[in-house]
């Protein structure tokens, strides 16, 4: 099981950056929830926790403590930039080497987000941020566009674009962690006394049909 901790930046009393009528805390939450949905729907053996799932105040210590206690394999903090600029950049802890496992994970996320979004590539960076320093597992912090730049904000105001941002992150995680996609639909056929009486995506639903039968054959098929 690969345990991925998603940390949508800010929340509650802390709006994060503000610009063009947008709040950073709303954008980061949308991206993180979409990432969580994609990871759990599409991949095998992935467990996801979030630092918050709604608009609540969570301290930096709480965020990293929660991930450390859970024993996450990877920590991904999602943010939006401000202060003059445009495009995408990401961070790992400043004491890490460029060939460290964390750097390799970051590089995959970096390429895939730039690919998926067409954001201007502002580079792969390092910093002494709390969430990068106080986590006991590889940690990456992404800065997705500039909220105070009109052209970036216009894109960040579109949920279809935010889904592309999430998809980019997930594609990076798939590559970096070797995540396996779920198989399409595995159906379990129920054959009672030689006659098929049903086919179920969930094996537990088969149990309802077991009562009356004399001879039951369960056969796993791919669709
Ligand atoms: Zn932020």
GROMACS .gro file of C-alpha atoms and ligand atoms in nm:
model
  224
    1UNK     CA    1   0.000   0.000   0.000
    2UNK     CA    2   0.140   0.339  -0.101
    3UNK     CA    3   0.037   0.609   0.145
    4UNK     CA    4   0.010   0.954  -0.007
    5UNK     CA    5  -0.055   1.257   0.213
    6UNK     CA    6  -0.203   1.557   0.030
    7UNK     CA    7  -0.175   1.898   0.192
    8UNK     CA    8  -0.391   2.170   0.037
    9UNK     CA    9  -0.222   2.490   0.155
   10UNK     CA   10  -0.390   2.734   0.397
   11UNK     CA   11  -0.762   2.716   0.487
   12UNK     CA   12  -1.006   2.865   0.737
   13UNK     CA   13  -0.871   3.189   0.885
   14UNK     CA   14  -0.571   3.170   0.655
   15UNK     CA   15  -0.680   3.253   0.301
   16UNK     CA   16  -0.330   3.228   0.158
   17UNK     CA   17  -0.264   3.453  -0.138
   18UNK     CA   18  -0.551   3.662  -0.274
   19UNK     CA   19  -0.597   3.817  -0.616
   20UNK     CA   20  -0.839   3.873  -0.901
   21UNK     CA   21  -1.129   3.772  -0.675
   22UNK     CA   22  -0.973   3.434  -0.594
   23UNK     CA   23  -0.849   3.284  -0.267
   24UNK     CA   24  -0.552   3.048  -0.267
   25UNK     CA   25  -0.714   2.826   0.001
   26UNK     CA   26  -1.010   2.744  -0.229
   27UNK     CA   27  -0.793   2.656  -0.527
   28UNK     CA   28  -0.555   2.433  -0.331
   29UNK     CA   29  -0.847   2.245  -0.174
   30UNK     CA   30  -1.012   2.183  -0.511
   31UNK     CA   31  -0.689   2.047  -0.661
   32UNK     CA   32  -0.617   1.822  -0.362
   33UNK     CA   33  -0.970   1.678  -0.351
   34UNK     CA   34  -0.955   1.608  -0.724
   35UNK     CA   35  -0.616   1.439  -0.684
   36UNK     CA   36  -0.756   1.226  -0.403
   37UNK     CA   37  -1.051   1.123  -0.620
   38UNK     CA   38  -0.831   1.033  -0.918
   39UNK     CA   39  -0.582   0.838  -0.708
   40UNK     CA   40  -0.847   0.634  -0.531
   41UNK     CA   41  -1.065   0.573  -0.836
   42UNK     CA   42  -0.796   0.486  -1.084
   43UNK     CA   43  -0.508   0.323  -0.897
   44UNK     CA   44  -0.450   0.002  -0.706
   45UNK     CA   45  -0.292  -0.009  -0.364
   46UNK     CA   46  -0.306   0.362  -0.294
   47UNK     CA   47  -0.418   0.511   0.033
   48UNK     CA   48  -0.475   0.888   0.054
   49UNK     CA   49  -0.509   1.124   0.348
   50UNK     CA   50  -0.560   1.499   0.334
   51UNK     CA   51  -0.456   1.766   0.583
   52UNK     CA   52  -0.805   1.911   0.539
   53UNK     CA   53  -1.112   1.825   0.331
   54UNK     CA   54  -1.297   2.152   0.380
   55UNK     CA   55  -1.237   2.518   0.462
   56UNK     CA   56  -1.081   2.480   0.806
   57UNK     CA   57  -0.780   2.622   0.985
   58UNK     CA   58  -0.501   2.367   1.027
   59UNK     CA   59  -0.160   2.467   1.166
   60UNK     CA   60   0.161   2.368   0.990
   61UNK     CA   61   0.258   2.153   1.290
   62UNK     CA   62  -0.073   1.966   1.272
   63UNK     CA   63  -0.022   1.900   0.905
   64UNK     CA   64   0.325   1.751   0.933
   65UNK     CA   65   0.247   1.571   1.262
   66UNK     CA   66  -0.049   1.399   1.101
   67UNK     CA   67   0.154   1.281   0.802
   68UNK     CA   68   0.440   1.164   1.024
   69UNK     CA   69   0.208   0.975   1.261
   70UNK     CA   70   0.032   0.808   0.969
   71UNK     CA   71   0.365   0.702   0.824
   72UNK     CA   72   0.298   0.849   0.480
   73UNK     CA   73   0.528   0.745   0.197
   74UNK     CA   74   0.503   1.084   0.031
   75UNK     CA   75   0.385   1.432   0.126
   76UNK     CA   76   0.256   1.667  -0.144
   77UNK     CA   77   0.177   2.027  -0.048
   78UNK     CA   78  -0.028   2.223  -0.300
   79UNK     CA   79  -0.006   2.602  -0.322
   80UNK     CA   80  -0.067   2.897  -0.553
   81UNK     CA   81   0.193   3.167  -0.598
   82UNK     CA   82   0.174   3.546  -0.575
   83UNK     CA   83   0.402   3.844  -0.591
   84UNK     CA   84   0.469   3.902  -0.957
   85UNK     CA   85   0.540   3.627  -1.203
   86UNK     CA   86   0.367   3.360  -1.403
   87UNK     CA   87   0.376   2.982  -1.426
   88UNK     CA   88   0.469   2.679  -1.221
   89UNK     CA   89   0.752   2.596  -0.983
   90UNK     CA   90   0.806   2.342  -0.707
   91UNK     CA   91   1.022   2.292  -0.402
   92UNK     CA   92   1.207   2.026  -0.208
   93UNK     CA   93   1.398   2.073   0.119
   94UNK     CA   94   1.712   2.277   0.063
   95UNK     CA   95   1.948   2.020   0.215
   96UNK     CA   96   1.854   1.748  -0.033
   97UNK     CA   97   2.076   1.652  -0.326
   98UNK     CA   98   1.956   1.673  -0.684
   99UNK     CA   99   1.978   1.294  -0.717
  100UNK     CA  100   1.795   1.217  -0.388
  101UNK     CA  101   1.477   1.006  -0.402
  102UNK     CA  102   1.276   1.319  -0.316
  103UNK     CA  103   1.432   1.509  -0.607
  104UNK     CA  104   1.349   1.226  -0.844
  105UNK     CA  105   0.984   1.223  -0.731
  106UNK     CA  106   0.972   1.601  -0.766
  107UNK     CA  107   1.118   1.588  -1.116
  108UNK     CA  108   0.841   1.356  -1.234
  109UNK     CA  109   0.567   1.574  -1.081
  110UNK     CA  110   0.733   1.883  -1.226
  111UNK     CA  111   0.744   1.752  -1.582
  112UNK     CA  112   0.391   1.616  -1.572
  113UNK     CA  113   0.232   1.932  -1.429
  114UNK     CA  114   0.406   2.153  -1.684
  115UNK     CA  115   0.298   1.909  -1.954
  116UNK     CA  116  -0.065   1.889  -1.843
  117UNK     CA  117  -0.112   2.260  -1.785
  118UNK     CA  118   0.115   2.435  -2.034
  119UNK     CA  119   0.225   2.659  -1.744
  120UNK     CA  120   0.550   2.847  -1.798
  121UNK     CA  121   0.826   2.643  -1.633
  122UNK     CA  122   0.983   2.852  -1.355
  123UNK     CA  123   1.219   2.577  -1.250
  124UNK     CA  124   1.287   2.320  -0.978
  125UNK     CA  125   1.367   2.492  -0.652
  126UNK     CA  126   1.472   2.426  -0.294
  127UNK     CA  127   1.365   2.596   0.029
  128UNK     CA  128   1.363   2.558   0.405
  129UNK     CA  129   0.982   2.544   0.435
  130UNK     CA  130   0.821   2.388   0.744
  131UNK     CA  131   0.638   2.116   0.551
  132UNK     CA  132   0.956   2.016   0.366
  133UNK     CA  133   1.177   2.024   0.678
  134UNK     CA  134   0.950   1.870   0.943
  135UNK     CA  135   0.822   1.575   0.742
  136UNK     CA  136   0.986   1.235   0.792
  137UNK     CA  137   0.910   1.120   0.437
  138UNK     CA  138   0.990   1.270   0.093
  139UNK     CA  139   0.800   1.597   0.060
  140UNK     CA  140   0.730   1.817  -0.240
  141UNK     CA  141   0.560   2.158  -0.246
  142UNK     CA  142   0.408   2.282  -0.571
  143UNK     CA  143   0.322   2.644  -0.664
  144UNK     CA  144   0.057   2.640  -0.934
  145UNK     CA  145   0.038   2.973  -1.112
  146UNK     CA  146   0.017   3.328  -0.977
  147UNK     CA  147  -0.313   3.437  -0.831
  148UNK     CA  148  -0.225   3.805  -0.876
  149UNK     CA  149  -0.140   3.764  -1.244
  150UNK     CA  150  -0.446   3.811  -1.459
  151UNK     CA  151  -0.367   3.544  -1.720
  152UNK     CA  152  -0.288   3.281  -1.452
  153UNK     CA  153  -0.591   3.379  -1.242
  154UNK     CA  154  -0.823   3.342  -1.539
  155UNK     CA  155  -0.709   2.981  -1.574
  156UNK     CA  156  -0.721   2.914  -1.198
  157UNK     CA  157  -1.082   3.036  -1.197
  158UNK     CA  158  -1.182   2.746  -1.426
  159UNK     CA  159  -1.248   2.409  -1.262
  160UNK     CA  160  -1.162   2.230  -1.589
  161UNK     CA  161  -0.816   2.381  -1.567
  162UNK     CA  162  -0.782   2.288  -1.198
  163UNK     CA  163  -0.865   1.928  -1.297
  164UNK     CA  164  -0.576   1.944  -1.545
  165UNK     CA  165  -0.348   2.064  -1.265
  166UNK     CA  166  -0.462   1.770  -1.050
  167UNK     CA  167  -0.417   1.529  -1.341
  168UNK     CA  168  -0.063   1.654  -1.393
  169UNK     CA  169   0.024   1.588  -1.028
  170UNK     CA  170  -0.131   1.240  -1.043
  171UNK     CA  171   0.054   1.153  -1.365
  172UNK     CA  172   0.374   1.253  -1.189
  173UNK     CA  173   0.290   1.039  -0.887
  174UNK     CA  174   0.211   0.743  -1.113
  175UNK     CA  175   0.553   0.771  -1.275
  176UNK     CA  176   0.751   0.851  -0.962
  177UNK     CA  177   0.596   0.584  -0.740
  178UNK     CA  178   0.524   0.323  -1.007
  179UNK     CA  179   0.151   0.328  -0.926
  180UNK     CA  180  -0.056   0.063  -1.104
  181UNK     CA  181  -0.385   0.145  -1.270
  182UNK     CA  182  -0.687  -0.056  -1.163
  183UNK     CA  183  -0.797  -0.319  -1.409
  184UNK     CA  184  -1.111  -0.224  -1.593
  185UNK     CA  185  -1.407  -0.424  -1.468
  186UNK     CA  186  -1.357  -0.767  -1.328
  187UNK     CA  187  -1.692  -0.944  -1.319
  188UNK     CA  188  -1.778  -1.249  -1.117
  189UNK     CA  189  -2.031  -1.472  -1.294
  190UNK     CA  190  -2.266  -1.676  -1.082
  191UNK     CA  191  -2.362  -2.010  -1.235
  192UNK     CA  192  -2.628  -2.202  -1.043
  193UNK     CA  193  -2.706  -2.561  -1.147
  194UNK     CA  194  -2.552  -2.492  -1.486
  195UNK     CA  195  -2.734  -2.163  -1.551
  196UNK     CA  196  -2.586  -1.819  -1.517
  197UNK     CA  197  -2.804  -1.621  -1.278
  198UNK     CA  198  -2.596  -1.309  -1.260
  199UNK     CA  199  -2.266  -1.127  -1.297
  200UNK     CA  200  -2.137  -0.893  -1.034
  201UNK     CA  201  -1.856  -0.640  -1.011
  202UNK     CA  202  -1.845  -0.700  -0.635
  203UNK     CA  203  -1.798  -1.054  -0.513
  204UNK     CA  204  -1.990  -0.984  -0.195
  205UNK     CA  205  -2.308  -0.937  -0.398
  206UNK     CA  206  -2.274  -1.296  -0.509
  207UNK     CA  207  -2.351  -1.414  -0.156
  208UNK     CA  208  -2.716  -1.311  -0.185
  209UNK     CA  209  -2.764  -1.576  -0.451
  210UNK     CA  210  -2.615  -1.869  -0.267
  211UNK     CA  211  -2.914  -1.978  -0.058
  212UNK     CA  212  -3.120  -2.199  -0.291
  213UNK     CA  213  -2.855  -2.351  -0.512
  214UNK     CA  214  -2.734  -2.710  -0.511
  215UNK     CA  215  -2.422  -2.658  -0.718
  216UNK     CA  216  -2.248  -2.320  -0.753
  217UNK     CA  217  -1.963  -2.230  -0.984
  218UNK     CA  218  -1.786  -1.899  -0.948
  219UNK     CA  219  -1.595  -1.794  -1.251
  220UNK     CA  220  -1.380  -1.481  -1.277
  221UNK     CA  221  -1.394  -1.311  -1.616
  222UNK     CA  222  -1.253  -0.991  -1.762
  223UNK     CA  223  -1.469  -0.753  -1.950
  224LIG    ZN1  224   0.051   2.912  -0.020
   0.00000   0.00000   0.00000
